[in-house]
Amino acid sequence: MEKMSRVSTALGGGALTGRTMHCHLDAPANAISVCRDAAQVVVAGRSIFKIYAIEDEQFVEKLNLRVGRKPSLNLSCADVVWHQMDENLLATAATNGVVVTWNLGRPSRNKQDQLFTEHKRTVNKVCFHPTEAHVLLSGSQDGFMKCFDLRRKDSVSTFSGQSESVRDVQFSIRDYFTFASTFENGNVQLWDIRRPDRCERMFTAHNGPVFCCDWHPEDRGWLATGGRDKMVKVWDMTTHRAKEVHCVQTIASVARVKWRPECRHHLATCSMMVDHNIYVWDVRRPFVPAAMFEEHRDVTTGIAWRHPHDPSFLLSGSKDSTLCQHLFRDASQPVERANPEGLCYGLFGDLAFAAKESLVATESGRKPYAGDRRHPIFFKRKLDPSEPFVGLASSALSVFEIEPGSGSMSWFVDTAERYALAGRPLAELCDHNAKVARELGRNQVAQTWTMLRIIYCSPGLASATNLNHSVGKGSSCGLPLMNSFNLKDMAPGLGSETRLDRSKGDTRSDTVLLDSSATLLTNEDNEETEGSDVPADYLLGDVEGEEDELYLLEPEHAHAEEPEYVLPQEAFPLRHEIVDTPPGPEHLQDKADSPHVSGSEADAASMVPVDSSFSLISVSHALYDSRLPPDFFSALVCDMLRFYAEQGDVQMAVSVLIVLGERVRKDIDEQTQEHWYTSYIDLLQRFCLWNVSNQVVKLSTSRAISCLNQASTTLHVNCSHCKRPMSSRGWVCDRCHRCASMCAVCHHVVKGLFVWCQGCSHGGHLQHIMKWLEGSSHCPAGCGHLCEYS
Amino acid sequence: MHRGGGSPSAAANYLLCTNCRKVLRKDKRIRVSQPLTRGPSAFIPEKEVVQANTVDERTNFLVEEYSTSGRLDNITQVMSLHTQYLESFLRSQFYMLRMDGPLPLPHRHYIAIMAAARHQCSYLINMHVDEFLKTGGIAEWLNGLEYVPQRLKNLNEINKLLAHRPWLITKEHIQKLVKTGENNWSLPELVHAVVLLAHYHALASFVFGSGINPERDPEISNGFRLISVNNFCVCDLANDNNIENASLTGSNFGIVDSLSELEALMDRMKRLQGEREDEEASQEEMTTRFEKEKKESLFVVSGDTFHSFPHSDFEDDMIITSDVSRYIEDPGFGYEDFARRGEEHLPTFRAQDYTWENHGFSLVNRLYSDIGHLLDEKFRMVYNLTYNTMAAHEDVDTTTLRRALFNYVHCMFGIRYDDYDYGEVNQLLERSLKVYIKTVTCYPERTTKRMYDSYWRQFKHSEKVHVNLLLMEARMQAELLYALRAITRHLT
């Protein structure tokens, strides 16, 4: 009687009370089930079968159903279920294939009621009909499901899944006749209890066994399934074909799934292996669990919500021999620990950036950074106010697109193709490369080449003309040399200013110094301006504006020039636009210090100012006509190379390294060189510049690099007759004993170099083919193909 | 009287059993005939295998796709009697030897060698010695375990246990291997190694069980190959080397006998499948049946009692084994009946508490991705493989028979299925078959042709190969289950 009153209160006001607690069981649990009064729970396992009363402060053992002298296998439970209509009725599934029902109302100590021994293999699951008092369903490893009427001695009907083992069976809560069953081969079947001959519907839900399923308590059509493939899927069964409406990816195979009462989108899962926690997911937010219970020390084997209308109490049993009651409010919320910031590059150089909204909001006072040239796009999902997500952790996402064309790396490709790296005197190489760079609008680089030439090849002779050429208002050579070094160190890509600047200062040597210090100053200024975070600023407006879909913010400020371009001209007040340098795509990347970057980053990096920590001491004297040995500069040149590499223009670093060869190589440590080489080769290969990359490999002096050419040089051939690989020799097939490669000209076997036409695949000795094609343009085999030899 | 040592003398590549040797000693003039069977297997007439092969283009395709050696070796030829299975076998083997995995390629082959050496399976050792060198292994390692890095050597203990008494593996063994230190194993590496070990232990069972002949054209010896030795004495081969012969020389009574045997077996199977409820054994009865089967397997001493000779009786033998034993330590450690270990009574492994499908798969796939799927497919394949034939009969449901074979192997490793009535084993598996099963799974190196021939005389060779496949996979699964359970325990 007392019990009854409790039930009514529980049902009435949701007055369940309790706390997070656990009690120790004597043995690992396999399954648990709650009585409908929400005050008792039954725990079953291989060697445990007990009923506990759930009290406010603790679990109290009420009844041990495992009686008898010799525990029989019938008591080794794989599953247990408590009838939701009759609180005296329980059923268990035994590992030996027996289904047992228990009547707590029996006066004797042994409460065992009926024994069904119809299944041949382990019974994985038993399930009572939600409203019918006498109907029990079981699913077994032998592939059969059986429906029992408890008033009869044996099963009423048998359903054959026509496939492997049944892992779970569940009566539909709303649909009187329907039940779902899940199988080891990944299928889910829907049955009508009246039609045992064939299933109503079948579909493949998972890859690998489907361990569990659960009907939504409110929504008629929804079925959640969990599988070994670590997924929980929610299916809408009302449509003609079962439709997957939600999918949650967990980190381990899903052993149980249970919808959370009163929360339409929540479900609890526990896993079969490795992971011991219980998660409550919001299916609409499938990546981060809404709540997590971490009490268990071994895998959780059974979970049950304590009351069908109370979402805050969850009970669980585990292999670690404990029974737990979890309170939802005590759950840990992974969302709180989630990192709401993220940064990612797209395939084409787009950049997505997500930041915590609160973070963004605090900076809302700052004005947008004016220097950005990109078109930022912002998305923001409209939040459903009814959802518990609000205020948890949501990030604002912004996406920066690359301006069309700005990401183009044509300069890189052109440069790579046209640079001359060897085979001519140094002076010519430098001139050539300088010319290439200039033609591509890379004046800075052109300057550098010119400087190198001056340093290393007979300074003072040809230099004047060269400089005139490049500088426009050329003058003596020593001074500009210095100057451009400084400036280059500061801000690459400033070709025009540099030139102008220098042309002004070229007459007085002290201008140089003055000038450079000025540069330093401005650079510092730049850095300050730079400090404000670009994307964050942009975000502000949008966080407030509740737009649903992503919308594009027109780049109003996009045309303002970057401050870093406004470099050191006190003497030159006018700022002019630089047209010849492609704008770099990303600001966020400007701290990139590795030369191992993709092309567009390299580009971007070369635009931005460097820290002004460069030492200018070494060049403080005038160098007019002094014949300083090239060694004098080597430190500087090395710094220069490092600078380029740091800026991402590893192309320049490597090219100079190759061209100068021994002259600088010893000053840069082997590892750095190797690093540059690999980065450059990687870049070249990404642009499919195989020839150039091969040339670079060949010309490299680093052993680790030059051996790249010697790796995987094996060519596997298949026999042209039987199409099988020729293992031992390249010219005769072991299988069909025929010579595979005959020369089309002399009809002898080719044992050495075999050249063949890629069009008609005829070929032969290299010499023969060459000779033949000098005289004729047709294939020597007479196939009529117009072969080409190049 | 079969396992014999001896100089690989007159009978090229075949051992002489002690019996023959005695005779030989007495009478020096006795002529030893060359083995009559050629082809991939010493047990199966060549034409049986070849016939199947020519029909099958699929096999060739599979070999090209997945074979590591690039040719049709004898194992593959024999397995190609069951092409469906062959595919999943080759795929999983290829994956564990060649595809992405935590261990470097030469290590994988070395582990295979270590595993095969536990059963003195020179066939597999030679195969992997070649592969080991081909994949860039250090030749010095092939001089023996003392030459390999300590890390690999540490695997020795688990190799030994896994091969002979997998139930002894505990989480302490795992902890010892993975605990941080200079030579520690990462869990993925360990799982990879365990999969390899189990695979090659089981494959050794298949090699001996099917009497796989050494490859006919061994490549030029690299100095590390062992002398290929088959453990079948020439007398086995000469006496009754093919089935026709056997039935002719064996008395007519034998035929009748085996015919009726077959009928009786089918009868029993039908009965077991049909009505099971009539005599429902009590739970105690079921438990005792398992215990009985377990105990009985004790007395199913492999082959003859001669095998229990202490090692000293095989002094000649030691010469050969010493060749192999450089890859192992503690060569005397062998299978010990699960039921016999009275002192330290380990609990029976309850299959339902740690199944391959639920637990093993999840763990293996987590630590060594995708191998789980391949193994899963292979186990499923072998368990479900059937042509619905038995000997000459068609449309037979062989489920009970296959299950009995599978579960009997697990029973010998102490794994018990709650939902299986071990009485069935007794009814379905005749004694000679039990002897064969026990020998092949527990002491494969002692298998003889006589054992192979003595059971199921009416059955086709392909069916016996099917049995071997079942035994091999059951053994592999048993080893994996024990090892993975230990790893799981280590993790929790």
PDB file of C-alpha atoms in Angstrom, chain B residues 107-317:
ATOM      1  CA  HIS B 107      59.167  -7.045 -38.207  1.00  0.00           C
ATOM      2  CA  ARG B 108      55.916  -8.525 -39.374  1.00  0.00           C
ATOM      3  CA  HIS B 109      57.726 -11.322 -41.153  1.00  0.00           C
ATOM      4  CA  TYR B 110      59.993 -11.896 -38.227  1.00  0.00           C
ATOM      5  CA  ILE B 111      56.988 -12.232 -35.972  1.00  0.00           C
ATOM      6  CA  ALA B 112      55.531 -14.695 -38.437  1.00  0.00           C
ATOM      7  CA  ILE B 113      58.761 -16.675 -38.233  1.00  0.00           C
ATOM      8  CA  MET B 114      58.658 -16.633 -34.453  1.00  0.00           C
ATOM      9  CA  ALA B 115      55.092 -17.852 -34.503  1.00  0.00           C
ATOM     10  CA  ALA B 116      55.732 -20.624 -36.985  1.00  0.00           C
ATOM     11  CA  ALA B 117      58.812 -21.700 -35.070  1.00  0.00           C
ATOM     12  CA  ARG B 118      56.670 -22.560 -32.073  1.00  0.00           C
ATOM     13  CA  HIS B 119      55.338 -25.412 -34.118  1.00  0.00           C
ATOM     14  CA  GLN B 120      58.542 -26.095 -35.974  1.00  0.00           C
ATOM     15  CA  CYS B 121      56.780 -25.336 -39.172  1.00  0.00           C
ATOM     16  CA  SER B 122      59.711 -25.098 -41.538  1.00  0.00           C
ATOM     17  CA  TYR B 123      57.424 -24.422 -44.470  1.00  0.00           C
ATOM     18  CA  LEU B 124      56.196 -21.131 -43.068  1.00  0.00           C
ATOM     19  CA  ILE B 125      59.574 -20.248 -41.663  1.00  0.00           C
ATOM     20  CA  ASN B 126      61.264 -20.613 -45.006  1.00  0.00           C
ATOM     21  CA  MET B 127      58.585 -18.641 -46.710  1.00  0.00           C
ATOM     22  CA  HIS B 128      58.946 -15.771 -44.320  1.00  0.00           C
ATOM     23  CA  VAL B 129      62.690 -15.886 -44.139  1.00  0.00           C
ATOM     24  CA  ASP B 130      62.627 -15.048 -47.822  1.00  0.00           C
ATOM     25  CA  GLU B 131      60.040 -12.373 -47.359  1.00  0.00           C
ATOM     26  CA  PHE B 132      61.872 -10.992 -44.387  1.00  0.00           C
ATOM     27  CA  LEU B 133      65.011 -10.524 -46.414  1.00  0.00           C
ATOM     28  CA  LYS B 134      63.085  -9.186 -49.365  1.00  0.00           C
ATOM     29  CA  THR B 135      61.448  -6.487 -47.303  1.00  0.00           C
ATOM     30  CA  GLY B 136      64.798  -5.334 -46.070  1.00  0.00           C
ATOM     31  CA  GLY B 137      65.140  -7.226 -42.833  1.00  0.00           C
ATOM     32  CA  ILE B 138      68.522  -7.480 -41.243  1.00  0.00           C
ATOM     33  CA  ALA B 139      69.948 -10.856 -42.146  1.00  0.00           C
ATOM     34  CA  GLU B 140      71.703 -11.137 -38.843  1.00  0.00           C
ATOM     35  CA  TRP B 141      68.394 -11.506 -37.047  1.00  0.00           C
ATOM     36  CA  LEU B 142      67.913 -14.824 -38.739  1.00  0.00           C
ATOM     37  CA  ASN B 143      70.704 -16.258 -36.688  1.00  0.00           C
ATOM     38  CA  GLY B 144      68.326 -16.463 -33.803  1.00  0.00           C
ATOM     39  CA  LEU B 145      66.577 -14.610 -31.096  1.00  0.00           C
ATOM     40  CA  GLU B 146      69.776 -13.412 -29.469  1.00  0.00           C
ATOM     41  CA  TYR B 147      70.403 -11.246 -32.477  1.00  0.00           C
ATOM     42  CA  VAL B 148      67.128  -9.379 -32.539  1.00  0.00           C
ATOM     43  CA  PRO B 149      66.361  -6.207 -30.620  1.00  0.00           C
ATOM     44  CA  GLN B 150      65.175  -6.724 -27.093  1.00  0.00           C
ATOM     45  CA  ARG B 151      61.791  -5.375 -28.038  1.00  0.00           C
ATOM     46  CA  LEU B 152      61.058  -8.212 -30.408  1.00  0.00           C
ATOM     47  CA  LYS B 153      62.559 -10.666 -28.026  1.00  0.00           C
ATOM     48  CA  ASN B 154      60.095  -9.530 -25.392  1.00  0.00           C
ATOM     49  CA  LEU B 155      57.355 -10.854 -27.571  1.00  0.00           C
ATOM     50  CA  ASN B 156      58.634 -14.308 -26.986  1.00  0.00           C
ATOM     51  CA  GLU B 157      56.701 -14.920 -23.802  1.00  0.00           C
ATOM     52  CA  ILE B 158      53.384 -14.023 -25.303  1.00  0.00           C
ATOM     53  CA  ASN B 159      54.195 -16.026 -28.399  1.00  0.00           C
ATOM     54  CA  LYS B 160      54.834 -19.079 -26.296  1.00  0.00           C
ATOM     55  CA  LEU B 161      51.681 -18.749 -24.238  1.00  0.00           C
ATOM     56  CA  LEU B 162      49.515 -17.892 -27.167  1.00  0.00           C
ATOM     57  CA  ALA B 163      50.708 -20.868 -29.135  1.00  0.00           C
ATOM     58  CA  HIS B 164      50.244 -23.483 -26.473  1.00  0.00           C
ATOM     59  CA  ARG B 165      48.306 -22.256 -23.476  1.00  0.00           C
ATOM     60  CA  PRO B 166      46.578 -19.019 -24.355  1.00  0.00           C
ATOM     61  CA  TRP B 167      44.471 -19.144 -21.194  1.00  0.00           C
ATOM     62  CA  LEU B 168      47.535 -18.245 -19.187  1.00  0.00           C
ATOM     63  CA  ILE B 169      47.821 -14.806 -20.739  1.00  0.00           C
ATOM     64  CA  THR B 170      46.979 -12.166 -18.178  1.00  0.00           C
ATOM     65  CA  LYS B 171      46.912  -8.460 -18.168  1.00  0.00           C
ATOM     66  CA  GLU B 172      50.265  -8.525 -16.421  1.00  0.00           C
ATOM     67  CA  HIS B 173      51.847  -9.896 -19.563  1.00  0.00           C
ATOM     68  CA  ILE B 174      50.333  -7.072 -21.515  1.00  0.00           C
ATOM     69  CA  GLN B 175      51.390  -4.521 -18.951  1.00  0.00           C
ATOM     70  CA  LYS B 176      54.919  -5.787 -19.059  1.00  0.00           C
ATOM     71  CA  LEU B 177      55.050  -5.230 -22.778  1.00  0.00           C
ATOM     72  CA  VAL B 178      53.408  -1.846 -22.939  1.00  0.00           C
ATOM     73  CA  LYS B 179      54.748  -0.228 -19.816  1.00  0.00           C
ATOM     74  CA  THR B 180      56.804   2.745 -20.763  1.00  0.00           C
ATOM     75  CA  GLY B 181      60.413   2.081 -21.130  1.00  0.00           C
ATOM     76  CA  GLU B 182      63.038   1.657 -23.725  1.00  0.00           C
ATOM     77  CA  ASN B 183      61.610  -1.378 -25.377  1.00  0.00           C
ATOM     78  CA  ASN B 184      57.948  -0.850 -24.859  1.00  0.00           C
ATOM     79  CA  TRP B 185      55.268  -1.734 -27.330  1.00  0.00           C
ATOM     80  CA  SER B 186      52.472   0.603 -28.146  1.00  0.00           C
ATOM     81  CA  LEU B 187      49.037  -0.963 -27.990  1.00  0.00           C
ATOM     82  CA  PRO B 188      48.433  -0.808 -31.730  1.00  0.00           C
ATOM     83  CA  GLU B 189      51.771  -2.456 -32.352  1.00  0.00           C
ATOM     84  CA  LEU B 190      50.996  -5.097 -29.818  1.00  0.00           C
ATOM     85  CA  VAL B 191      47.620  -5.810 -31.329  1.00  0.00           C
ATOM     86  CA  HIS B 192      49.194  -6.096 -34.737  1.00  0.00           C
ATOM     87  CA  ALA B 193      51.757  -8.500 -33.360  1.00  0.00           C
ATOM     88  CA  VAL B 194      49.111 -10.539 -31.587  1.00  0.00           C
ATOM     89  CA  VAL B 195      47.052 -10.812 -34.736  1.00  0.00           C
ATOM     90  CA  LEU B 196      50.117 -11.961 -36.640  1.00  0.00           C
ATOM     91  CA  LEU B 197      51.059 -14.487 -33.990  1.00  0.00           C
ATOM     92  CA  ALA B 198      47.590 -15.954 -33.815  1.00  0.00           C
ATOM     93  CA  HIS B 199      47.365 -16.052 -37.580  1.00  0.00           C
ATOM     94  CA  TYR B 200      50.606 -17.933 -37.982  1.00  0.00           C
ATOM     95  CA  HIS B 201      50.018 -20.344 -35.144  1.00  0.00           C
ATOM     96  CA  ALA B 202      46.749 -21.221 -36.748  1.00  0.00           C
ATOM     97  CA  LEU B 203      48.245 -21.358 -40.204  1.00  0.00           C
ATOM     98  CA  ALA B 204      50.863 -23.774 -38.931  1.00  0.00           C
ATOM     99  CA  SER B 205      47.977 -25.985 -37.883  1.00  0.00           C
ATOM    100  CA  PHE B 206      46.643 -25.825 -41.383  1.00  0.00           C
ATOM    101  CA  VAL B 207      50.004 -26.544 -42.959  1.00  0.00           C
ATOM    102  CA  PHE B 208      50.518 -29.658 -40.886  1.00  0.00           C
ATOM    103  CA  GLY B 209      46.889 -30.633 -40.929  1.00  0.00           C
ATOM    104  CA  SER B 210      46.751 -30.582 -44.694  1.00  0.00           C
ATOM    105  CA  GLY B 211      50.220 -31.969 -45.158  1.00  0.00           C
ATOM    106  CA  ILE B 212      51.433 -29.062 -47.199  1.00  0.00           C
ATOM    107  CA  ASN B 213      54.556 -30.005 -49.121  1.00  0.00           C
ATOM    108  CA  PRO B 214      57.561 -27.765 -49.240  1.00  0.00           C
ATOM    109  CA  GLU B 215      57.607 -25.495 -52.229  1.00  0.00           C
ATOM    110  CA  ARG B 216      58.996 -27.439 -55.091  1.00  0.00           C
ATOM    111  CA  ASP B 217      61.331 -24.857 -56.441  1.00  0.00           C
ATOM    112  CA  PRO B 218      62.901 -23.130 -53.544  1.00  0.00           C
ATOM    113  CA  GLU B 219      64.820 -20.164 -54.703  1.00  0.00           C
ATOM    114  CA  ILE B 220      68.526 -20.248 -54.333  1.00  0.00           C
ATOM    115  CA  SER B 221      69.193 -20.803 -50.723  1.00  0.00           C
ATOM    116  CA  ASN B 222      70.136 -17.705 -48.890  1.00  0.00           C
ATOM    117  CA  GLY B 223      71.712 -19.665 -46.134  1.00  0.00           C
ATOM    118  CA  PHE B 224      68.915 -19.084 -43.716  1.00  0.00           C
ATOM    119  CA  ARG B 225      66.431 -21.502 -45.077  1.00  0.00           C
ATOM    120  CA  LEU B 226      65.902 -24.576 -43.073  1.00  0.00           C
ATOM    121  CA  ILE B 227      66.089 -27.930 -44.604  1.00  0.00           C
ATOM    122  CA  SER B 228      62.547 -28.527 -45.537  1.00  0.00           C
ATOM    123  CA  VAL B 229      61.308 -31.325 -43.460  1.00  0.00           C
ATOM    124  CA  ASN B 230      57.938 -32.852 -43.482  1.00  0.00           C
ATOM    125  CA  ASN B 231      56.931 -34.633 -40.432  1.00  0.00           C
ATOM    126  CA  PHE B 232      55.414 -37.456 -42.329  1.00  0.00           C
ATOM    127  CA  CYS B 233      57.359 -40.555 -42.529  1.00  0.00           C
ATOM    128  CA  VAL B 234      57.709 -42.219 -45.852  1.00  0.00           C
ATOM    129  CA  CYS B 235      55.911 -45.194 -44.483  1.00  0.00           C
ATOM    130  CA  ASP B 236      52.821 -43.065 -44.153  1.00  0.00           C
ATOM    131  CA  LEU B 237      53.029 -42.144 -47.708  1.00  0.00           C
ATOM    132  CA  ALA B 238      54.022 -45.480 -49.021  1.00  0.00           C
ATOM    133  CA  ASN B 239      51.450 -47.408 -47.099  1.00  0.00           C
ATOM    134  CA  ASP B 240      48.353 -45.693 -48.211  1.00  0.00           C
ATOM    135  CA  ASN B 241      49.217 -42.588 -49.978  1.00  0.00           C
ATOM    136  CA  ASN B 242      46.019 -42.058 -51.773  1.00  0.00           C
ATOM    137  CA  ILE B 243      42.503 -42.804 -51.071  1.00  0.00           C
ATOM    138  CA  GLU B 244      41.917 -45.302 -53.840  1.00  0.00           C
ATOM    139  CA  ASN B 245      44.816 -47.252 -52.640  1.00  0.00           C
ATOM    140  CA  ALA B 246      43.601 -47.164 -49.123  1.00  0.00           C
ATOM    141  CA  SER B 247      40.205 -48.455 -49.923  1.00  0.00           C
ATOM    142  CA  LEU B 248      41.635 -51.201 -52.039  1.00  0.00           C
ATOM    143  CA  THR B 249      44.156 -52.438 -49.616  1.00  0.00           C
ATOM    144  CA  GLY B 250      42.023 -51.768 -46.629  1.00  0.00           C
ATOM    145  CA  SER B 251      39.579 -54.621 -46.395  1.00  0.00           C
ATOM    146  CA  ASN B 252      36.105 -54.447 -47.774  1.00  0.00           C
ATOM    147  CA  PHE B 253      34.940 -54.394 -44.278  1.00  0.00           C
ATOM    148  CA  GLY B 254      36.502 -50.999 -43.996  1.00  0.00           C
ATOM    149  CA  ILE B 255      34.342 -49.608 -46.727  1.00  0.00           C
ATOM    150  CA  VAL B 256      31.178 -50.997 -45.368  1.00  0.00           C
ATOM    151  CA  ASP B 257      32.143 -49.798 -42.013  1.00  0.00           C
ATOM    152  CA  SER B 258      32.862 -46.291 -43.094  1.00  0.00           C
ATOM    153  CA  LEU B 259      29.764 -46.186 -45.208  1.00  0.00           C
ATOM    154  CA  SER B 260      27.572 -47.069 -42.342  1.00  0.00           C
ATOM    155  CA  GLU B 261      29.572 -44.675 -40.245  1.00  0.00           C
ATOM    156  CA  LEU B 262      28.618 -41.892 -42.563  1.00  0.00           C
ATOM    157  CA  GLU B 263      24.981 -42.871 -42.537  1.00  0.00           C
ATOM    158  CA  ALA B 264      24.979 -43.028 -38.811  1.00  0.00           C
ATOM    159  CA  LEU B 265      26.585 -39.620 -38.542  1.00  0.00           C
ATOM    160  CA  MET B 266      24.018 -38.098 -40.817  1.00  0.00           C
ATOM    161  CA  ASP B 267      21.313 -39.720 -38.848  1.00  0.00           C
ATOM    162  CA  ARG B 268      22.592 -38.286 -35.646  1.00  0.00           C
ATOM    163  CA  MET B 269      22.891 -34.867 -37.185  1.00  0.00           C
ATOM    164  CA  LYS B 270      19.344 -34.996 -38.358  1.00  0.00           C
ATOM    165  CA  ARG B 271      18.177 -36.064 -34.980  1.00  0.00           C
ATOM    166  CA  LEU B 272      20.022 -33.261 -33.294  1.00  0.00           C
ATOM    167  CA  GLN B 273      18.600 -30.728 -35.646  1.00  0.00           C
ATOM    168  CA  GLY B 274      15.112 -32.106 -35.550  1.00  0.00           C
ATOM    169  CA  GLU B 275      13.838 -32.674 -32.112  1.00  0.00           C
ATOM    170  CA  ARG B 276      15.899 -31.377 -29.355  1.00  0.00           C
ATOM    171  CA  GLU B 277      13.374 -30.849 -26.657  1.00  0.00           C
ATOM    172  CA  ASP B 278      12.454 -34.413 -25.969  1.00  0.00           C
ATOM    173  CA  GLU B 279      15.266 -35.053 -23.584  1.00  0.00           C
ATOM    174  CA  GLU B 280      16.114 -31.763 -22.037  1.00  0.00           C
ATOM    175  CA  ALA B 281      19.259 -32.160 -20.085  1.00  0.00           C
ATOM    176  CA  SER B 282      19.406 -30.478 -16.767  1.00  0.00           C
ATOM    177  CA  GLN B 283      21.823 -27.638 -16.272  1.00  0.00           C
ATOM    178  CA  GLU B 284      24.047 -29.757 -14.129  1.00  0.00           C
ATOM    179  CA  GLU B 285      24.063 -32.285 -16.867  1.00  0.00           C
ATOM    180  CA  MET B 286      25.102 -29.656 -19.398  1.00  0.00           C
ATOM    181  CA  THR B 287      27.911 -28.475 -17.218  1.00  0.00           C
ATOM    182  CA  THR B 288      29.126 -31.954 -16.676  1.00  0.00           C
ATOM    183  CA  ARG B 289      28.989 -32.582 -20.377  1.00  0.00           C
ATOM    184  CA  PHE B 290      31.320 -29.694 -20.994  1.00  0.00           C
ATOM    185  CA  GLU B 291      33.591 -30.845 -18.241  1.00  0.00           C
ATOM    186  CA  LYS B 292      33.458 -34.326 -19.587  1.00  0.00           C
ATOM    187  CA  GLU B 293      34.352 -33.203 -23.059  1.00  0.00           C
ATOM    188  CA  LYS B 294      37.134 -31.140 -21.640  1.00  0.00           C
ATOM    189  CA  LYS B 295      38.403 -34.052 -19.615  1.00  0.00           C
ATOM    190  CA  GLU B 296      37.971 -36.467 -22.391  1.00  0.00           C
ATOM    191  CA  SER B 297      40.073 -34.362 -24.642  1.00  0.00           C
ATOM    192  CA  LEU B 298      42.746 -35.208 -22.121  1.00  0.00           C
ATOM    193  CA  PHE B 299      42.730 -38.771 -23.132  1.00  0.00           C
ATOM    194  CA  VAL B 300      42.523 -38.055 -26.771  1.00  0.00           C
ATOM    195  CA  VAL B 301      46.239 -38.110 -26.829  1.00  0.00           C
ATOM    196  CA  SER B 302      47.356 -37.093 -30.176  1.00  0.00           C
ATOM    197  CA  GLY B 303      47.999 -40.090 -32.284  1.00  0.00           C
ATOM    198  CA  ASP B 304      49.777 -42.683 -30.364  1.00  0.00           C
ATOM    199  CA  THR B 305      51.264 -42.757 -26.990  1.00  0.00           C
ATOM    200  CA  PHE B 306      54.655 -42.675 -28.562  1.00  0.00           C
ATOM    201  CA  HIS B 307      54.410 -38.994 -28.662  1.00  0.00           C
ATOM    202  CA  SER B 308      54.745 -38.683 -25.017  1.00  0.00           C
ATOM    203  CA  PHE B 309      58.306 -39.778 -25.319  1.00  0.00           C
ATOM    204  CA  PRO B 310      60.517 -37.462 -23.471  1.00  0.00           C
ATOM    205  CA  HIS B 311      62.724 -35.429 -25.644  1.00  0.00           C
ATOM    206  CA  SER B 312      65.749 -37.510 -24.949  1.00  0.00           C
ATOM    207  CA  ASP B 313      64.235 -40.182 -27.084  1.00  0.00           C
ATOM    208  CA  PHE B 314      64.544 -37.959 -30.022  1.00  0.00           C
ATOM    209  CA  GLU B 315      68.096 -37.046 -29.954  1.00  0.00           C
ATOM    210  CA  ASP B 316      68.359 -37.039 -33.672  1.00  0.00           C
ATOM    211  CA  ASP B 317      65.306 -34.965 -33.717  1.00  0.00           C
TER     212      ASP B 317
END
